[in-house]
mmCIF file of C-alpha atoms and ligand atoms in Angstrom:
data_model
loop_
_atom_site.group_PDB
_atom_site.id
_atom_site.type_symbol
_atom_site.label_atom_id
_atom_site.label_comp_id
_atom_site.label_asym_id
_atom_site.label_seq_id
_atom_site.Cartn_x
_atom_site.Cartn_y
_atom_site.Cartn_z
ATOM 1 C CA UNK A 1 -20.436 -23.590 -0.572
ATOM 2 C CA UNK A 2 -17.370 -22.191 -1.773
ATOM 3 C CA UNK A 3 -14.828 -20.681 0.719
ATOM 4 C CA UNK A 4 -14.124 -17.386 0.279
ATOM 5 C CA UNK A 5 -10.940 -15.995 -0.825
ATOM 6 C CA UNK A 6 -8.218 -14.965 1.658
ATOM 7 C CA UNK A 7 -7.252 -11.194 1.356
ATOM 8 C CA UNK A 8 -3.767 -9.708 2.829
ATOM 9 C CA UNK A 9 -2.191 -6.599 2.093
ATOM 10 C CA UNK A 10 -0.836 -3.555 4.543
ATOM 11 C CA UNK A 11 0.498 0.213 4.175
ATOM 12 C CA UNK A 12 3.651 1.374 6.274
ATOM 13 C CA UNK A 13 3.100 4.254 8.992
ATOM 14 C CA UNK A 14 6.189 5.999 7.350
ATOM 15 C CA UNK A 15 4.579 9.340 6.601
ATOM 16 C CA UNK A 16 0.929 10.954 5.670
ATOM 17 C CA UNK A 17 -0.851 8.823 3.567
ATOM 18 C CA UNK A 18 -0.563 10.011 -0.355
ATOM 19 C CA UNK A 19 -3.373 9.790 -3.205
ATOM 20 C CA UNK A 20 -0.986 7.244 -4.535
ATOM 21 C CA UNK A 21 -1.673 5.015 -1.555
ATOM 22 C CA UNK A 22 -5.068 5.416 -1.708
ATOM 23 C CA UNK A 23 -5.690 4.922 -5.500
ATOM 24 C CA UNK A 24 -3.582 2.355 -5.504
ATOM 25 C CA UNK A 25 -4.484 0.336 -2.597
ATOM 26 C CA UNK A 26 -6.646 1.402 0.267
ATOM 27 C CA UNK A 27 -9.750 1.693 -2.801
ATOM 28 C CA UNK A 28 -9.120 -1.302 -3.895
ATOM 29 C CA UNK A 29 -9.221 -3.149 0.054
ATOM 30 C CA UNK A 30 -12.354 -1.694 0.657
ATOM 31 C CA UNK A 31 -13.957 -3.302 -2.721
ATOM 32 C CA UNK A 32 -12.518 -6.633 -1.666
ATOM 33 C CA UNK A 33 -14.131 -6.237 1.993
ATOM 34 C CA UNK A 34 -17.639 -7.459 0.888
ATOM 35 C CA UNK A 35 -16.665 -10.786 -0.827
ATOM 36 C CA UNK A 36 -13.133 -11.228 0.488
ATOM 37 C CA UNK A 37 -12.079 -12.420 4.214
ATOM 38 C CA UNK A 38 -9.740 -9.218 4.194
ATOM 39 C CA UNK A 39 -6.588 -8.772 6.404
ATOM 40 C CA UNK A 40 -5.116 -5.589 6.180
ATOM 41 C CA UNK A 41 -1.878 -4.671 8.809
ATOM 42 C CA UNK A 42 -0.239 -1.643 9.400
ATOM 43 C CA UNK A 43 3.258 -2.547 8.679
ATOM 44 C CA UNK A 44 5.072 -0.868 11.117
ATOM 45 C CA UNK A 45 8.107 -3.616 11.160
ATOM 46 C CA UNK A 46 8.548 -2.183 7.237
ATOM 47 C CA UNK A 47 8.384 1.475 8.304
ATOM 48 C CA UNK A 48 11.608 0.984 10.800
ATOM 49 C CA UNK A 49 13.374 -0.257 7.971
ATOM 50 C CA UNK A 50 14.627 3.254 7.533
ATOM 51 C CA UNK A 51 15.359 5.719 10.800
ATOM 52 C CA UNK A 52 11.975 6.956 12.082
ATOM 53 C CA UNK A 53 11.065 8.911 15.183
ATOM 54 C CA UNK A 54 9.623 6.602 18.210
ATOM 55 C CA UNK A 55 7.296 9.141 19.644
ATOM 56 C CA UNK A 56 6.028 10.063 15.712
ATOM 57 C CA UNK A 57 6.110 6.093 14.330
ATOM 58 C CA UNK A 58 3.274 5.493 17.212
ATOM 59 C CA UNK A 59 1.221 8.124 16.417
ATOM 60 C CA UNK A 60 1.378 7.636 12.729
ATOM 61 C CA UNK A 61 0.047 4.187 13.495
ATOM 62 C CA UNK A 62 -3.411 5.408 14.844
ATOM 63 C CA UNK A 63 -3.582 7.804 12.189
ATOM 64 C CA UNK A 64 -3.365 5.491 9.564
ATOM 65 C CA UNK A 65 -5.434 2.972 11.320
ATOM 66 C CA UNK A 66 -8.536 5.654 11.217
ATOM 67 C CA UNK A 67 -7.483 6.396 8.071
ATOM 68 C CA UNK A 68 -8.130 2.707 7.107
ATOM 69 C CA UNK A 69 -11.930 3.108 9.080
ATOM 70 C CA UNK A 70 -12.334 6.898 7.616
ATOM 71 C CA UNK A 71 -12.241 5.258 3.877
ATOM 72 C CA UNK A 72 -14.458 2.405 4.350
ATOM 73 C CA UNK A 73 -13.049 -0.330 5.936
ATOM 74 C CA UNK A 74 -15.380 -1.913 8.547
ATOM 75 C CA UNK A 75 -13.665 -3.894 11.418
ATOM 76 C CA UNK A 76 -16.349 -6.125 11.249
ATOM 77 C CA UNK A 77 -15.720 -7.340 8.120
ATOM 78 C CA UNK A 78 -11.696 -6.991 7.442
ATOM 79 C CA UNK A 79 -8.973 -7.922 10.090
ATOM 80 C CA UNK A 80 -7.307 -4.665 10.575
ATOM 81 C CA UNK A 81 -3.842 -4.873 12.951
ATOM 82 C CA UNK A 82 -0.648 -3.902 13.708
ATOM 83 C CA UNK A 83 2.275 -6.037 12.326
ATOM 84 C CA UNK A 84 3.972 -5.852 15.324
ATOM 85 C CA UNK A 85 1.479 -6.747 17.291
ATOM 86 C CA UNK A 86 1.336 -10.905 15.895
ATOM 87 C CA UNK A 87 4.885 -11.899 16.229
ATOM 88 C CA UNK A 88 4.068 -14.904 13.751
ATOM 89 C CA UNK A 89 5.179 -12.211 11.258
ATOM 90 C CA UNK A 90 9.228 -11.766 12.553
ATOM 91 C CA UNK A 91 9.339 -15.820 13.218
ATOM 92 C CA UNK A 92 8.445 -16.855 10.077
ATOM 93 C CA UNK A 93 10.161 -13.317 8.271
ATOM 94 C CA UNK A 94 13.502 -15.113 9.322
ATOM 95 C CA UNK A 95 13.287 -18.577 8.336
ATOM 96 C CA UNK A 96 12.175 -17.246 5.087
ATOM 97 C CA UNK A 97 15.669 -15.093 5.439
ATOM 98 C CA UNK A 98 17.230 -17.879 5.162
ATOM 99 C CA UNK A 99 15.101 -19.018 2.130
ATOM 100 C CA UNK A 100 15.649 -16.178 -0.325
ATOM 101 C CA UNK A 101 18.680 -15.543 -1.891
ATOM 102 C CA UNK A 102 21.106 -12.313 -1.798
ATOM 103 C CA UNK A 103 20.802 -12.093 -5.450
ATOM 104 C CA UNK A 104 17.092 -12.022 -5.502
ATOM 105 C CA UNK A 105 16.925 -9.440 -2.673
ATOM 106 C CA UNK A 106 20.192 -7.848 -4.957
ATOM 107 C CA UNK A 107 17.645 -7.182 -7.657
ATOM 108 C CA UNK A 108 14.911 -5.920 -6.388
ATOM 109 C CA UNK A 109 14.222 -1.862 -7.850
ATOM 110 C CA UNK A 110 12.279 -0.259 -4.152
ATOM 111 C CA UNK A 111 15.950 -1.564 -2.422
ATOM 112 C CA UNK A 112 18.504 0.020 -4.882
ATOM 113 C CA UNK A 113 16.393 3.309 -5.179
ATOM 114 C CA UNK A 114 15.771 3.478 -1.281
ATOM 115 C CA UNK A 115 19.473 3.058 -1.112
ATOM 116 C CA UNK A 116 20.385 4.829 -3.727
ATOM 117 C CA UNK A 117 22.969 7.980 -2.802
ATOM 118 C CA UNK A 118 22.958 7.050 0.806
ATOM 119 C CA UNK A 119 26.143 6.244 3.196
ATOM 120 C CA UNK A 120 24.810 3.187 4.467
ATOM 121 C CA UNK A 121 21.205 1.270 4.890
ATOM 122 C CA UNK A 122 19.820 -0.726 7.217
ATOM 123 C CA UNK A 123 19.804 -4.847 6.529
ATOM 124 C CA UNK A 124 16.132 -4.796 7.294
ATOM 125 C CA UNK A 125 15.938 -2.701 4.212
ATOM 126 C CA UNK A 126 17.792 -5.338 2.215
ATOM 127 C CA UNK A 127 15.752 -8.342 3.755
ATOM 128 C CA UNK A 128 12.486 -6.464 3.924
ATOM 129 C CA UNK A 129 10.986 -8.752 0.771
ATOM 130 C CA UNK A 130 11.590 -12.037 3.226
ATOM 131 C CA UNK A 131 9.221 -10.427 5.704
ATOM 132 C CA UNK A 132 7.038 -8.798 3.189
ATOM 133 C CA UNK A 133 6.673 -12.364 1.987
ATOM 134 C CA UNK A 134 6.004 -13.440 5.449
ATOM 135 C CA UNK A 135 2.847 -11.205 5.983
ATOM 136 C CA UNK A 136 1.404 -12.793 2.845
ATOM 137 C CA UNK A 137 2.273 -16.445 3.245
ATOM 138 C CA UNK A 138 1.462 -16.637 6.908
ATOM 139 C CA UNK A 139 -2.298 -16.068 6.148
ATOM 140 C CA UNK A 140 -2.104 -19.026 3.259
ATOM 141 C CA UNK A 141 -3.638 -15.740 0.985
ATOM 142 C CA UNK A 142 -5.070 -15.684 -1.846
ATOM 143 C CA UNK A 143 -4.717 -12.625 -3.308
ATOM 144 C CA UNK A 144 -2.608 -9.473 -2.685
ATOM 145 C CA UNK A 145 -4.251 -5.703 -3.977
ATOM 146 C CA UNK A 146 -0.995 -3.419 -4.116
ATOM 147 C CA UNK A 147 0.135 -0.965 -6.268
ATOM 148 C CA UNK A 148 2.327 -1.402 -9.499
ATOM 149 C CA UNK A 149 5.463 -0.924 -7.482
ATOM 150 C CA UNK A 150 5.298 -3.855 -5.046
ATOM 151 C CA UNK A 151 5.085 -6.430 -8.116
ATOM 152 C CA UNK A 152 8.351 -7.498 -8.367
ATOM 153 C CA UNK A 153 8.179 -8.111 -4.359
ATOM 154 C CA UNK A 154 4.953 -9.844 -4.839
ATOM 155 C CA UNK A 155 6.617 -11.950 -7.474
ATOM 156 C CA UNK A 156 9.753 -13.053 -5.123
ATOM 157 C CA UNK A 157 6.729 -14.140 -2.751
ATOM 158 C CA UNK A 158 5.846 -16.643 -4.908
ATOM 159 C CA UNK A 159 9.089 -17.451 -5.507
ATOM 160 C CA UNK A 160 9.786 -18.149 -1.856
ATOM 161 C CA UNK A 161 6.634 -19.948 -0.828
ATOM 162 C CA UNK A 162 7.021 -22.644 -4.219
ATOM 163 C CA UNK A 163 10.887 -23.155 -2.573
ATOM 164 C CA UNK A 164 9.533 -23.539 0.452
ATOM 165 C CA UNK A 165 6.963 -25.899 -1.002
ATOM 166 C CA UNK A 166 9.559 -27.827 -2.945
ATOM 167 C CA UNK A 167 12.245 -28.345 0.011
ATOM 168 C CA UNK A 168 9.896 -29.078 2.571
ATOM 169 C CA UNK A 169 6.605 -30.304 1.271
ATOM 170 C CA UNK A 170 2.989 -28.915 0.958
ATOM 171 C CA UNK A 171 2.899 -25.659 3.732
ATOM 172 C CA UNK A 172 1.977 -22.230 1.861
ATOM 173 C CA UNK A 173 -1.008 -21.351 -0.708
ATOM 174 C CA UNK A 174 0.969 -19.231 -3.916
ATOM 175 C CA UNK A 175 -0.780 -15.660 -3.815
ATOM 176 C CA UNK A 176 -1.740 -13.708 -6.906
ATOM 177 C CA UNK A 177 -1.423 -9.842 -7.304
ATOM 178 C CA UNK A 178 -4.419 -7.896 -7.279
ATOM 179 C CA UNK A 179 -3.656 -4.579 -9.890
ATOM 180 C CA UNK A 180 -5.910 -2.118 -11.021
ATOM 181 C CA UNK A 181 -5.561 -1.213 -15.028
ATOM 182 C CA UNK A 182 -5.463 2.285 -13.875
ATOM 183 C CA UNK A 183 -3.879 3.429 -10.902
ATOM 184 C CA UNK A 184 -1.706 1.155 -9.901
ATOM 185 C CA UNK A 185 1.371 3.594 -10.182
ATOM 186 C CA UNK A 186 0.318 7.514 -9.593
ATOM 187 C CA UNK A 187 2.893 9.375 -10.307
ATOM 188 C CA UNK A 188 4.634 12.897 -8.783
ATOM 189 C CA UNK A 189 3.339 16.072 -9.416
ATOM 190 C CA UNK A 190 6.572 17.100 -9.760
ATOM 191 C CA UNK A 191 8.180 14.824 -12.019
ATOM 192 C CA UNK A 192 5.951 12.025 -13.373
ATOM 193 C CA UNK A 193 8.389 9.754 -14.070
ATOM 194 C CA UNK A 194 8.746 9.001 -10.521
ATOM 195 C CA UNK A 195 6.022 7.513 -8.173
ATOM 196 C CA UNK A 196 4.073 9.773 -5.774
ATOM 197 C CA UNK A 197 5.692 8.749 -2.520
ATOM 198 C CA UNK A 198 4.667 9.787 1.337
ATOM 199 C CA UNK A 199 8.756 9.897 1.918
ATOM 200 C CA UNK A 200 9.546 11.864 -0.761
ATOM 201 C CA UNK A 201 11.497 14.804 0.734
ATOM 202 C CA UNK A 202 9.276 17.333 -1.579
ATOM 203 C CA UNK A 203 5.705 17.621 -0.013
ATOM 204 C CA UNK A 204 4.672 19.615 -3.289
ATOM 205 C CA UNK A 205 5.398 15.779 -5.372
ATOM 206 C CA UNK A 206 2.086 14.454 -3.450
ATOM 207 C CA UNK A 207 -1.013 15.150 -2.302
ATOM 208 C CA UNK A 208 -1.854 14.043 1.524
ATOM 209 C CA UNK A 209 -4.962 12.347 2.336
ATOM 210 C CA UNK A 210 -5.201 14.935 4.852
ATOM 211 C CA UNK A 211 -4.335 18.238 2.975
ATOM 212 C CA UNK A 212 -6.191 21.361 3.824
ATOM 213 C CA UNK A 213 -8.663 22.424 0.360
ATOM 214 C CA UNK A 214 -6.062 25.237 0.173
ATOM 215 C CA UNK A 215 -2.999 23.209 -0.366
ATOM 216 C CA UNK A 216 -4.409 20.699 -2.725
ATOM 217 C CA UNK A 217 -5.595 24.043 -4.516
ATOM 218 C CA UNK A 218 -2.143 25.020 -4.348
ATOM 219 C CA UNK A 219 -0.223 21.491 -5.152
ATOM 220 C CA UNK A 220 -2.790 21.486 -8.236
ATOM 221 C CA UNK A 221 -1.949 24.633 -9.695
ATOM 222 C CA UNK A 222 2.157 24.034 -9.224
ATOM 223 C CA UNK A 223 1.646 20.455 -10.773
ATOM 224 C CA UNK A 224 3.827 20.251 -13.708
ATOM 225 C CA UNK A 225 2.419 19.437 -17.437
ATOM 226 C CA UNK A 226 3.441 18.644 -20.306
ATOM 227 C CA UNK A 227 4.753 21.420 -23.423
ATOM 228 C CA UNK A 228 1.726 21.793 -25.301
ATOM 229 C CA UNK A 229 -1.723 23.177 -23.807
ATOM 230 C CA UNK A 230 -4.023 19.767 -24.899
ATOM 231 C CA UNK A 231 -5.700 17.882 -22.102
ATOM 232 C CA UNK A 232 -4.958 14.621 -23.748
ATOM 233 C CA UNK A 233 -4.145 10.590 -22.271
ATOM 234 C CA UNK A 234 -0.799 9.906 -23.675
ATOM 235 C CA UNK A 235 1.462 8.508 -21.025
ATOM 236 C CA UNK A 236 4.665 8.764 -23.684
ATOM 237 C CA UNK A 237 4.178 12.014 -25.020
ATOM 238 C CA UNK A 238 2.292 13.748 -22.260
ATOM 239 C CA UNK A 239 2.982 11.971 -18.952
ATOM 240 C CA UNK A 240 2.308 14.729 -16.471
ATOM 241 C CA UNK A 241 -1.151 15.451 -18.455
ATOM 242 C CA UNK A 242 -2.043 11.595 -18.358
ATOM 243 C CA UNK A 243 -1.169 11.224 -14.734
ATOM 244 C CA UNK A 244 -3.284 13.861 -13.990
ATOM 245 C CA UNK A 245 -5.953 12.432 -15.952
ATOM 246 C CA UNK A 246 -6.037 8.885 -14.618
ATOM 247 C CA UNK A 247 -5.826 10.922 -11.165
ATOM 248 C CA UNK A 248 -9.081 12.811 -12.450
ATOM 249 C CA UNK A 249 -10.797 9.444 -13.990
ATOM 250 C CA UNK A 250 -10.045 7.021 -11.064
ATOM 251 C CA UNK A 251 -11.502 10.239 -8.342
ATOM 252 C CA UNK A 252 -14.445 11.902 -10.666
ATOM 253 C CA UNK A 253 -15.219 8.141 -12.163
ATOM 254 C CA UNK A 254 -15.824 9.476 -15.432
ATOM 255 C CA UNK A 255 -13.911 8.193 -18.397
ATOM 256 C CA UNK A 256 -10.591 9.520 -19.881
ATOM 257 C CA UNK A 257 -12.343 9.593 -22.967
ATOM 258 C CA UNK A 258 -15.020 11.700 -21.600
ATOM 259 C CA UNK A 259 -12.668 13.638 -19.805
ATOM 260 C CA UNK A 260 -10.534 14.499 -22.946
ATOM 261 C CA UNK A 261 -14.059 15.763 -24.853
ATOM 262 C CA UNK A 262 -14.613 17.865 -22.307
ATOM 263 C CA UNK A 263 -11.432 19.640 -21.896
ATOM 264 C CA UNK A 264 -11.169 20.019 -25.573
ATOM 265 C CA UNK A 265 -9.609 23.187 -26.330
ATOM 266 C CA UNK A 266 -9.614 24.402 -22.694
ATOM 267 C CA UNK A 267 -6.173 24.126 -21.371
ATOM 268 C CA UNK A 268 -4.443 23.164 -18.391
ATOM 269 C CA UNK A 269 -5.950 26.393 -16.181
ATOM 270 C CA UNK A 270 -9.385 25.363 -16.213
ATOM 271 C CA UNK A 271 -8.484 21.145 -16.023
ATOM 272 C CA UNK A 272 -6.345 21.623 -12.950
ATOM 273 C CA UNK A 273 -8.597 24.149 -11.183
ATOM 274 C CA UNK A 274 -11.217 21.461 -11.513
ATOM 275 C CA UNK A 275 -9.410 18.496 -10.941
ATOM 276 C CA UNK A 276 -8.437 20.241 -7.412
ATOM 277 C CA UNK A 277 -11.917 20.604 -6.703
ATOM 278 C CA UNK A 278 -12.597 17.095 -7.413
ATOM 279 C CA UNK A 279 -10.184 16.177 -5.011
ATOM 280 C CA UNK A 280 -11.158 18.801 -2.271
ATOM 281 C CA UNK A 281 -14.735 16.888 -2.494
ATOM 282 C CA UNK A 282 -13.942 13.635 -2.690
ATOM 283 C CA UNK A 283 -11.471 13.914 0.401
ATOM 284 C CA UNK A 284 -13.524 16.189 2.647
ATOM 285 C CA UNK A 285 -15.958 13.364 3.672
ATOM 286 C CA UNK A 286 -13.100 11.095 4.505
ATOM 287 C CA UNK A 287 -11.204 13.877 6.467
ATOM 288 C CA UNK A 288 -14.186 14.688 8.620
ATOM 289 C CA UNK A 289 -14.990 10.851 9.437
ATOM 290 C CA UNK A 290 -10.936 10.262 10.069
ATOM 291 C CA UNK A 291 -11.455 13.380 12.701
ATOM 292 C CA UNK A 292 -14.230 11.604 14.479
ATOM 293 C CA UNK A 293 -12.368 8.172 14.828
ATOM 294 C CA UNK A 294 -8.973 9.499 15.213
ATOM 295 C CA UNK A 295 -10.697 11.330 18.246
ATOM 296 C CA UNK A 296 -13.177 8.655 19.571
ATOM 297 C CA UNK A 297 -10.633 6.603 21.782
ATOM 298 C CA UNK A 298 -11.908 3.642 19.963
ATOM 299 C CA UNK A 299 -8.619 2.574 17.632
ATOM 300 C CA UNK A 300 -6.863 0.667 20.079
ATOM 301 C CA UNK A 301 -9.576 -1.659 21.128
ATOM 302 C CA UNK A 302 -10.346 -2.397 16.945
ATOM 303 C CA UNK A 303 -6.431 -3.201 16.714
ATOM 304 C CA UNK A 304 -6.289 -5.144 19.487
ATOM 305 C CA UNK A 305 -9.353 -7.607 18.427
ATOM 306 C CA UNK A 306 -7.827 -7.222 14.621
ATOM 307 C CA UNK A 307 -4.300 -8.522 15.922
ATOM 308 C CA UNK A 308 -5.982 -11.397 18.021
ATOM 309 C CA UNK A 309 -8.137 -12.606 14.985
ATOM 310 C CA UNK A 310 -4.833 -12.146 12.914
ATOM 311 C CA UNK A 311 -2.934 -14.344 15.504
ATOM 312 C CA UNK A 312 -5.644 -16.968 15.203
ATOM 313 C CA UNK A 313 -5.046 -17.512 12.038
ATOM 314 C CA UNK A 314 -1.381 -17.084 11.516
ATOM 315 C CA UNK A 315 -0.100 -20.061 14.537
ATOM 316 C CA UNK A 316 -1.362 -22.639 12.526
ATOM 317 C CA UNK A 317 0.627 -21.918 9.520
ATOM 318 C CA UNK A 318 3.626 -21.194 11.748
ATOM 319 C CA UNK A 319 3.493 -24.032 13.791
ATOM 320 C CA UNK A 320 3.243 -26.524 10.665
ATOM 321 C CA UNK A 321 6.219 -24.555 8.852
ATOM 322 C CA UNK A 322 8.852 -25.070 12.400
ATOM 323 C CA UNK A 323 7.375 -28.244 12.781
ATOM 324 C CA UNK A 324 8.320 -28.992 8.686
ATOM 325 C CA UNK A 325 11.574 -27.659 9.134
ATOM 326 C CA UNK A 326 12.368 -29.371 12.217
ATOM 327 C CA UNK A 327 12.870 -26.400 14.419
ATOM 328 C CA UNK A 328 11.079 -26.368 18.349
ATOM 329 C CA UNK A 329 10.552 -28.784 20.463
ATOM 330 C CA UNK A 330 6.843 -27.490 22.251
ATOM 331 C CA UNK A 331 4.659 -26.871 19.404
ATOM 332 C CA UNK A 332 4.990 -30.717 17.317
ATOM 333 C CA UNK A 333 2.845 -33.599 18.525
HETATM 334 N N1 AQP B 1 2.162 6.196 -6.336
HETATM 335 C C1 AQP B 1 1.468 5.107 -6.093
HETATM 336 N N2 AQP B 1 0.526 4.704 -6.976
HETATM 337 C C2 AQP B 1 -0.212 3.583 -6.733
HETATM 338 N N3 AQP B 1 -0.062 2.816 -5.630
HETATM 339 C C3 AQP B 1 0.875 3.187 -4.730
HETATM 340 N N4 AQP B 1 1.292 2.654 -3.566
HETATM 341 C C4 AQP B 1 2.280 3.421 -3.034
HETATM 342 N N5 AQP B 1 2.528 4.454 -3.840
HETATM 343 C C5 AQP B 1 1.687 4.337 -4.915
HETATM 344 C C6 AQP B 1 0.724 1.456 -2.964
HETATM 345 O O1 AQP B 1 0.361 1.761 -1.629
HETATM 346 C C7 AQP B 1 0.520 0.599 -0.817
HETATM 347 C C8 AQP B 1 1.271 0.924 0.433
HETATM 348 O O2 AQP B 1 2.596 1.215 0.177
HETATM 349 P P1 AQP B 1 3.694 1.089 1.344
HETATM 350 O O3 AQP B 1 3.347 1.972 2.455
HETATM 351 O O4 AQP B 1 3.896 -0.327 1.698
HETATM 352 O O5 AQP B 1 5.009 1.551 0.701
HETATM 353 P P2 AQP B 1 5.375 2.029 -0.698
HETATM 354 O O6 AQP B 1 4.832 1.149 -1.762
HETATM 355 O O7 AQP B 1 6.851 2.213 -0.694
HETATM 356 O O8 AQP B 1 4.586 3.424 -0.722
HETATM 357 P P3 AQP B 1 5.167 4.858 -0.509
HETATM 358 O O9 AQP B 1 4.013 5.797 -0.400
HETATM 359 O O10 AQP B 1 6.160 5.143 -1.571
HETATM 360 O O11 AQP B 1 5.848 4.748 0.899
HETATM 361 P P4 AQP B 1 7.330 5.056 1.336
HETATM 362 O O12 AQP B 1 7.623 6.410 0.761
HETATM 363 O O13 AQP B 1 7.330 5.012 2.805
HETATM 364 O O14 AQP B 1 8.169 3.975 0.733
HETATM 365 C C9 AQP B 1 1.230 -0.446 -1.687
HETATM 366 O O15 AQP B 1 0.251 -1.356 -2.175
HETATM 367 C C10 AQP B 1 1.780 0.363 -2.814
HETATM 368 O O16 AQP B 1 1.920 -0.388 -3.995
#
């Protein structure tokens, strides 16, 4: 019988959950859930990378934890937990600190924009690729679904785990990156050549899992296109259009092709007025189960079996990486 693969990827609790997020990753963790043995965290060590309110950060974790239920993940199949919560995650985050390179962590594109304009930064958000690398390695994983923009960290991964590998023998399986052709990077709806972000200061770029039907009416009809008036998948020419298009596609599942036919010589009016529908419908469902389980009391006991289930499987892989590196004295026979 062959084993089945090992799933890990997690979302920070740094805002409201965006399209972008869900698009790009939270559809493609409940696919994996059938076939997969699935971890997905709540990386809430990430999320403190930059300032973020104590009283607000907790909250935001049991709203994106029913979130994670609300679209389809079943805690009986997937591990769902709380970074925090399995400290096999900060242990092995700094020995592979001192693993990685500054000039790798130099180079990486989500650092210099997060830092980008600003006084001073936090080293956690300088190291945060040796933890990220951490989740993923600690659960020997197979495969990682993420968006387009965690690539290059997913690559640096790699990267680590084969030094690791090299210097100290046999310890860490070398994960693969799990994109989808389309929507792996959804872009603002204010300025598509950026990616729609949950901490981007302008709540007009996104739209929020959680948006009332009037604002993603509104955010639709403010959403920026392109010069000329054809509805039309060209991300060069046209990439507000063709954002809004593979937005369309990936949440009607109808074609771009057979979207383009049947906006032919309609405009942008009539495309965004439906496309906002679309979305109204296909969030409503997952808004009124998220208001159920946000409210059933029930969140804290799934996280707490997730993040023993998590531990489980994590000591193991941290015991034989101190014991290869010759740190401790307790955990080697
Ligand atoms: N715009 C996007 N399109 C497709 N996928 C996206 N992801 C994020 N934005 C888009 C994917 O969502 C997962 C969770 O991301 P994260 O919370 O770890 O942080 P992030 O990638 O930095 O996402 P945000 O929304 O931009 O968060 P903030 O603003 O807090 O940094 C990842 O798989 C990501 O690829």
């Amino acid at each position: 019988m062959s084993q089945r693969q090992r799933v890990f990827s997690g979302i920070q609790p740094s805002g409201q959950i965006t399209l972008g997020n869900y698009l790009g990753a939270l559809k493609q963790f409940v696919n994996l859930q059938d076939t997969a043995d699935a971890f997905y965290c709540i990386v809430d060590l990430h999320a403190i990378t930059v300032p973020q309110d104590p009283t607000l950060l907790r909250e935001r974790i049991l709203d994106l934890a029913s979130l994670y239920i609300a679209v389809g993940l079943d805690p009986n199949k997937s591990t769902l937990f709380v970074q925090s919560d399995v400290s096999a995650h900060s242990e092995l985050g700094w020995v592979l600190q001192c693993i990685v390179h500054m000039g790798e962590l130099s180079r990486m594109t989500q650092f210099k924009e997060k830092a980008e304009g600003k006084d001073s930064v936090s080293v956690g958000l300088f190291t945060y690729p040796a933890l990220m690398a951490a989740d993923i390695l600690l659960y020997q994983t197979n495969l990682v679904p993420v968006g387009e923009d965690q690539k290059q960290h997913l690559e640096l991964t790699r990267d680590i785990g084969e030094r690791f590998n090299t210097r100290f023998g046999s310890t860490f399986t070398l994960p693969e990156v799990l994109l989808l052709d389309q929507g792996a990077r959804i872009m603002s709806l204010d300025d598509p050549t950026k990616k729609m972000s949950k901490s981007n200061s302008n709540p007009q770029s996104r739209i929020e899992m959680l948006d009332s039907p009037d604002d993603i009416r509104k955010k639709m009809s403010r959403a920026v296109t392109d010069s000329d008036r054809e509805v039309r998948f060209d991300p060069k020419q046209k990439p507000a259009v063709s954002n809004l298009l593979a937005i369309y596609s990936l949440s009607a599942n109808k074609s771009i092709q057979t979207l383009e036919k049947e906006y032919q010589g309609k405009g942008y009016g009539d495309f965004k007025k439906d496309l906002a529908e679309v979305l109204v419908n296909t969030l409503q469902p997952i808004q009124k189960r998220y208001a159920e389980i946000r409210n059933s009391g029930e969140i804290q006991d799934i996280l707490k079996r997730g993040a023993n289930r998590a531990k489980e499987v994590a000591r193991p892989t941290l015991d034989l990486v101190k014991q290869q590196v010759g740190l401790g004295c307790t955990t080697h026979s």
